[in-house]
Amino acid sequence: MTFPVIGMVGGGQLARMTHEAGIPLGIGFKLLSGAPRDSAAQVVRDVVVGDHRDLDTLRDFARGCDVITFDHEHVPTEHLRALQAEGVVVRPGPDALVHAQDKGVMRARLTEIGVPCPRHRVVTDPADAARFAAEIGGRPIVLKTVRGGYDGKGVWVVRSEEEAADPFRAGVPVLAEEKVDFVRELAANVVRSPHGQAVAYPVVESVQVNGVCDTVIAPAPDLSPELSAHAQEMALTIAKELDVVGHLAVELFETGDGRVLVNELAMRPHNSGHWTQDGAVTSQFANHLRAVLDLPLGDPRPRAPWTVMVNVLGGDFPDMYQGYPHCMARDPRLKIHMYGKDVKPGRKVGHVTTYGDDLADVRERAAHAAAYLRGTITE
Amino acid sequence: MTFPVIGMVGGGQLARMTHEAGIPLGIGFKLLSGAPRDSAAQVVRDVVVGDHRDLDTLRDFARGCDVITFDHEHVPTEHLRALQAEGVVVRPGPDALVHAQDKGVMRARLTEIGVPCPRHRVVTDPADAARFAAEIGGRPIVLKTVRGGYDGKGVWVVRSEEEAADPFRAGVPVLAEEKVDFVRELAANVVRSPHGQAVAYPVVESVQVNGVCDTVIAPAPDLSPELSAHAQEMALTIAKELDVVGHLAVELFETGDGRVLVNELAMRPHNSGHWTQDGAVTSQFANHLRAVLDLPLGDPRPRAPWTVMVNVLGGDFPDMYQGYPHCMARDPRLKIHMYGKDVKPGRKVGHVTTYGDDLADVRERAAHAAAYLRGTITE
């Protein structure tokens, strides 16, 4: 048997759902998890508990794996380069992944290849941030640590000199960006193989609440075919130019004058692609696996006119299972995806998807279920 | 957290795929597997290796499980009754499951509730089998051991006095049945909850080769709406009258004069329902879990006009992964489901599904992929 063994670094829900998608393929799946009760570690047979920041741990983990891939971007780039130099197959490779790890590197490279981004530059201190603000016509501006941020963490909207101090405290380089006056956020998700095949999912709308993804609508409503094709081509260009292998999420701002600007990149399955589990012919997780195994990619097309995903965040209601009977009885098409995580306020502990022909109805059903599970509504 | 723990007895592919379907629910999943490398044991975190015929093993396994369910019918009925008497929640329960374990009990009960079956009676020896043949108008007749058969094993088509000897050698009671002159085989699959909710999947056609399921077509082509509804109602009646909990597969013969007769029952996810993984709103595995957890059932409707499943049997070609690139490139909608089993000639090691609008095209794509993986064709 030559069925390969995938090693996935990181025990979060993305690894959990990637394992789920890998079971039908008959492949081996090893997990490097930070703790034995992490989301993915609860459902995977072959779990190594260890620290992804330790090179020896990574080396040991990689033995017996045919390819290493990731649930997150937090493995130090230099460790990935070391593994690669030792012959470990790392997908996406460090030269690609660094663009999802370091926002400064990402902005420089995207600008170089002509991909539209918000105006930006790395700034050295609050005074330099003030100069950047003056250059682009004034505050507010956005300051971001170039590494370590996610879900709104590591990002500050700065409206005054005083507010500009916080981002510099971590000792990480800080990127200043214009605060784009967008009409909405989109995501263009693509998957690319080592042999160069790529597929593009429909462009989706991503609705953020307090900097965290709340709702994803596939496809993005009322998006012009031209802008949709443009966004897909941009994502395919980024995947090719950065030599991405696997799933690439390109988070975009849509502006009032009909442009799209790149906000963030992620080189792994991404929250904006969860709808594909129940809404596309091939899920982002299945296609990520196919890509890192250099197998032909699956059809990315939607299976329903509209699919909506709503994240389930932790609220004050610790026992989400109690909501299952109501939600399942109310919507027999609803799919609940829970991550096995303890409920903490604001924490992403699951998501729901549903689909149908009528967008308003689909949105209502998905939003209702997520709110009910969270405990925000009780009927 | 009150997320329940399911305990599944049996480490085969049905448990493997049930675990896959359970991951999104966030439930616990424990497996009692005969060996550590069994199909399901490769992908489940919490595996107990032990003998399902041993009551103490079952007792130990059941501790910490909220409900026990099954990958197969081979747990002795008396052990299930003992567990149930001790307070273990067993679904389906032994009083239902015995009808899938013992063909004699099944035939007697179905006849009692008015469900049409082939003419039959338990026979004591070859001479008694000869009398049965005379009673129904002559051979061929079918002899079956009442327990232990599957995939054509334990079933003999008897054309002569001499051929009637074999079935009696095992020392198991033997059921004699008329050999039904059917035009094709169908399956009516339903799922039922403890609280009495039930859903019916579309009736499918099951094409057998050498007594083993080869192809399943959903829905069954050219089936009259009346006969389809009749078959679904029959399956729902059986589920209700026998107090089945979980997935019930009712294998049927369709006769030339427009009747359906029950061939076999299975009270677990079933090969004739594998198409639902990719072809129905809710898969048989997800609905089996919902049922045994007494959750509302999911929508059983198809998502495409035609879905076809073809089993992948072991051939002379041991390395099926080598076929993946060809099959995936040829049909981007194809789903391969492999079970992690070593290839042995004739053994079910996986299945493929695909779907679309044109039945001939869908059948060709699925059959091609299965034959290519098996090595029967090379281009």
Short mmCIF file of C-alpha atoms in Angstrom, two decimals, chain A residues 121-347:
data_model
loop_
_atom_site.label_atom_id
_atom_site.label_comp_id
_atom_site.label_asym_id
_atom_site.label_seq_id
_atom_site.Cartn_x
_atom_site.Cartn_y
_atom_site.Cartn_z
CA ARG A 121 4.24 50.94 5.16
CA VAL A 122 6.11 49.55 8.12
CA VAL A 123 6.37 52.22 10.81
CA THR A 124 8.95 52.44 13.56
CA ASP A 125 7.14 54.25 16.37
CA PRO A 126 4.03 56.34 17.12
CA ALA A 127 5.63 59.43 15.58
CA ASP A 128 6.33 57.51 12.39
CA ALA A 129 2.73 56.27 12.41
CA ALA A 130 1.63 59.90 12.66
CA ARG A 131 3.80 60.75 9.62
CA PHE A 132 2.18 57.85 7.70
CA ALA A 133 -1.27 59.19 8.62
CA ALA A 134 -0.27 62.63 7.36
CA GLU A 135 1.05 61.12 4.11
CA ILE A 136 -2.24 59.44 3.29
CA GLY A 137 -4.48 62.30 4.32
CA GLY A 138 -5.05 61.79 8.01
CA ARG A 139 -6.41 59.39 10.59
CA PRO A 140 -7.97 56.97 11.26
CA ILE A 141 -5.26 54.54 10.23
CA VAL A 142 -4.85 50.86 11.01
CA LEU A 143 -1.80 49.54 12.84
CA LYS A 144 -1.02 45.82 12.83
CA THR A 145 1.75 43.79 14.32
CA VAL A 146 3.28 42.04 11.32
CA ARG A 147 3.11 38.66 13.10
CA GLY A 148 0.80 36.86 15.50
CA GLY A 149 -2.58 38.51 14.92
CA TYR A 150 -5.86 36.79 14.12
CA ASP A 151 -9.59 37.48 14.50
CA GLY A 152 -9.01 41.14 15.16
CA LYS A 153 -6.21 40.54 17.64
CA GLY A 154 -3.01 42.40 16.79
CA VAL A 155 -5.00 45.04 14.89
CA TRP A 156 -5.71 48.58 16.11
CA VAL A 157 -7.79 51.29 14.50
CA VAL A 158 -5.96 54.42 15.55
CA ARG A 159 -7.74 57.74 15.77
CA SER A 160 -5.26 59.68 17.92
CA GLU A 161 -1.57 59.94 18.77
CA GLU A 162 -2.18 58.24 22.12
CA GLU A 163 -3.91 55.25 20.56
CA ALA A 164 -0.83 54.64 18.41
CA ALA A 165 1.29 53.60 21.39
CA ASP A 166 -0.23 50.16 22.13
CA PRO A 167 0.80 48.32 18.95
CA PHE A 168 4.48 48.99 19.60
CA ARG A 169 4.52 47.48 23.09
CA ALA A 170 4.89 43.88 21.86
CA GLY A 171 8.26 44.59 20.29
CA VAL A 172 7.07 43.24 16.94
CA PRO A 173 7.41 45.37 13.79
CA VAL A 174 4.26 47.36 13.09
CA LEU A 175 2.59 47.85 9.75
CA ALA A 176 0.53 50.98 9.16
CA GLU A 177 -2.30 50.87 6.66
CA GLU A 178 -4.96 53.21 5.45
CA LYS A 179 -8.37 52.43 6.92
CA VAL A 180 -10.21 51.41 3.78
CA ASP A 181 -13.71 52.83 3.45
CA PHE A 182 -15.14 49.54 2.23
CA VAL A 183 -18.75 48.69 1.50
CA ARG A 184 -18.28 45.07 2.50
CA GLU A 185 -15.73 42.30 2.91
CA LEU A 186 -15.34 39.47 0.43
CA ALA A 187 -13.15 36.40 0.29
CA ALA A 188 -11.73 34.80 -2.84
CA ASN A 189 -10.69 31.25 -2.00
CA VAL A 190 -8.58 29.13 -4.31
CA VAL A 191 -6.68 25.87 -4.04
CA ARG A 192 -3.44 25.14 -5.85
CA SER A 193 -1.38 22.00 -6.37
CA PRO A 194 2.37 21.56 -6.68
CA HIS A 195 1.88 20.63 -10.32
CA GLY A 196 0.18 23.97 -10.90
CA GLN A 197 -3.49 23.03 -11.13
CA ALA A 198 -5.75 25.51 -9.37
CA VAL A 199 -9.45 25.89 -8.72
CA ALA A 200 -11.38 28.95 -7.59
CA TYR A 201 -14.42 28.80 -5.32
CA PRO A 202 -17.18 31.33 -5.83
CA VAL A 203 -16.32 34.66 -4.20
CA VAL A 204 -18.17 34.97 -0.92
CA GLU A 205 -19.30 37.82 1.30
CA SER A 206 -17.94 37.76 4.81
CA VAL A 207 -19.83 39.71 7.45
CA GLN A 208 -17.64 40.64 10.41
CA VAL A 209 -18.88 41.54 13.87
CA ASN A 210 -16.33 43.12 16.24
CA GLY A 211 -13.52 42.03 13.94
CA VAL A 212 -14.60 38.39 13.95
CA CYS A 213 -16.24 36.61 11.04
CA ASP A 214 -19.91 36.14 11.80
CA THR A 215 -21.64 35.17 8.54
CA VAL A 216 -20.42 33.98 5.15
CA ILE A 217 -22.75 34.09 2.15
CA ALA A 218 -21.92 32.02 -0.91
CA PRO A 219 -21.88 33.36 -3.51
CA ALA A 220 -21.54 37.04 -2.54
CA PRO A 221 -24.93 38.63 -3.31
CA ASP A 222 -25.13 41.25 -6.05
CA LEU A 223 -21.46 40.97 -6.94
CA SER A 224 -20.91 41.91 -10.55
CA PRO A 225 -19.59 39.06 -12.72
CA GLU A 226 -16.66 41.26 -13.69
CA LEU A 227 -15.60 42.00 -10.13
CA SER A 228 -16.14 38.37 -9.17
CA ALA A 229 -13.91 37.17 -12.01
CA HIS A 230 -11.36 39.85 -11.17
CA ALA A 231 -11.23 38.75 -7.52
CA GLN A 232 -10.86 35.09 -8.51
CA GLU A 233 -8.09 35.92 -10.97
CA MET A 234 -6.32 37.99 -8.33
CA ALA A 235 -6.42 35.07 -5.89
CA LEU A 236 -5.17 32.68 -8.58
CA THR A 237 -2.37 35.11 -9.40
CA ILE A 238 -1.35 35.34 -5.76
CA ALA A 239 -1.40 31.56 -5.43
CA LYS A 240 0.79 31.18 -8.49
CA GLU A 241 3.23 34.02 -7.84
CA LEU A 242 3.72 33.06 -4.19
CA ASP A 243 3.88 29.35 -5.11
CA VAL A 244 1.12 28.49 -2.65
CA VAL A 245 0.24 24.82 -2.25
CA GLY A 246 -3.11 24.05 -0.66
CA HIS A 247 -5.99 26.33 0.21
CA LEU A 248 -5.44 30.06 -0.05
CA ALA A 249 -7.99 32.47 1.40
CA VAL A 250 -7.71 36.03 0.11
CA GLU A 251 -9.72 38.37 2.32
CA LEU A 252 -10.80 41.41 0.37
CA PHE A 253 -12.31 44.83 0.89
CA GLU A 254 -14.86 45.85 -1.72
CA THR A 255 -14.86 49.61 -2.13
CA GLY A 256 -17.73 51.87 -3.12
CA ASP A 257 -16.05 52.63 -6.44
CA GLY A 258 -16.00 48.98 -7.52
CA ARG A 259 -12.48 47.92 -6.60
CA VAL A 260 -11.21 45.10 -4.40
CA LEU A 261 -8.17 45.44 -2.15
CA VAL A 262 -6.43 42.60 -0.35
CA ASN A 263 -6.89 42.64 3.41
CA GLU A 264 -5.31 39.38 4.62
CA LEU A 265 -4.04 36.04 3.29
CA ALA A 266 -4.38 32.62 4.90
CA MET A 267 -2.70 29.52 3.49
CA ARG A 268 -4.84 26.80 5.03
CA PRO A 269 -8.55 26.04 5.19
CA HIS A 270 -10.25 29.21 6.33
CA ASN A 271 -13.43 30.28 8.08
CA SER A 272 -14.65 31.93 4.88
CA GLY A 273 -14.56 28.49 3.23
CA HIS A 274 -16.52 26.49 5.81
CA TRP A 275 -19.66 26.83 3.70
CA THR A 276 -18.04 24.47 1.17
CA GLN A 277 -18.47 21.52 3.54
CA ASP A 278 -22.16 21.41 2.78
CA GLY A 279 -22.46 23.85 -0.09
CA ALA A 280 -19.82 22.91 -2.66
CA VAL A 281 -19.11 19.79 -4.68
CA THR A 282 -15.71 19.54 -3.01
CA SER A 283 -15.03 21.08 0.40
CA GLN A 284 -12.05 23.31 1.07
CA PHE A 285 -10.75 20.63 3.44
CA ALA A 286 -10.91 17.87 0.83
CA ASN A 287 -9.29 20.11 -1.75
CA HIS A 288 -6.58 21.21 0.66
CA LEU A 289 -5.70 17.55 1.20
CA ARG A 290 -5.78 16.81 -2.52
CA ALA A 291 -3.49 19.76 -3.15
CA VAL A 292 -0.88 18.91 -0.55
CA LEU A 293 -0.92 15.31 -1.85
CA ASP A 294 -0.55 16.63 -5.43
CA LEU A 295 -3.76 14.89 -6.48
CA PRO A 296 -6.12 16.38 -9.04
CA LEU A 297 -8.43 18.91 -7.41
CA GLY A 298 -12.15 18.47 -6.95
CA ASP A 299 -14.90 20.55 -8.47
CA PRO A 300 -15.27 23.81 -6.46
CA ARG A 301 -18.74 24.71 -7.72
CA PRO A 302 -21.67 25.32 -5.38
CA ARG A 303 -24.40 22.69 -5.03
CA ALA A 304 -27.19 25.11 -4.14
CA PRO A 305 -28.09 28.63 -5.26
CA TRP A 306 -27.27 29.98 -1.79
CA THR A 307 -25.31 28.57 1.10
CA VAL A 308 -24.86 30.49 4.34
CA MET A 309 -22.45 29.77 7.18
CA VAL A 310 -22.78 31.42 10.58
CA ASN A 311 -20.19 31.03 13.29
CA VAL A 312 -21.29 29.87 16.71
CA LEU A 313 -19.47 31.92 19.29
CA GLY A 314 -19.43 31.12 22.94
CA GLY A 315 -21.93 33.08 25.01
CA ASP A 316 -23.13 32.76 28.56
CA PHE A 317 -24.79 29.45 27.78
CA PRO A 318 -22.29 26.65 28.34
CA ASP A 319 -24.26 23.66 27.07
CA MET A 320 -24.82 23.96 23.36
CA TYR A 321 -26.01 20.38 22.94
CA GLN A 322 -29.27 21.41 24.59
CA GLY A 323 -30.00 23.53 21.54
CA TYR A 324 -29.71 20.63 19.08
CA PRO A 325 -33.31 19.37 19.23
CA HIS A 326 -34.78 22.79 18.56
CA CYS A 327 -32.35 23.65 15.76
CA MET A 328 -32.54 20.29 14.03
CA ALA A 329 -36.31 20.12 14.22
CA ARG A 330 -36.70 23.68 12.92
CA ASP A 331 -34.46 23.17 9.88
CA PRO A 332 -33.94 19.60 8.61
CA ARG A 333 -31.32 20.87 6.16
CA LEU A 334 -29.25 22.54 8.89
CA LYS A 335 -25.74 21.21 9.48
CA ILE A 336 -24.19 21.81 12.87
CA HIS A 337 -20.39 21.66 13.07
CA MET A 338 -19.12 21.77 16.62
CA TYR A 339 -15.45 21.74 17.50
CA GLY A 340 -15.43 20.01 20.87
CA LYS A 341 -14.22 23.17 22.60
CA ASP A 342 -15.29 24.49 25.96
CA VAL A 343 -17.56 27.48 25.66
CA LYS A 344 -15.94 30.80 26.49
CA PRO A 345 -17.53 34.14 25.65
CA GLY A 346 -16.59 35.19 22.13
CA ARG A 347 -14.69 32.00 21.33
#
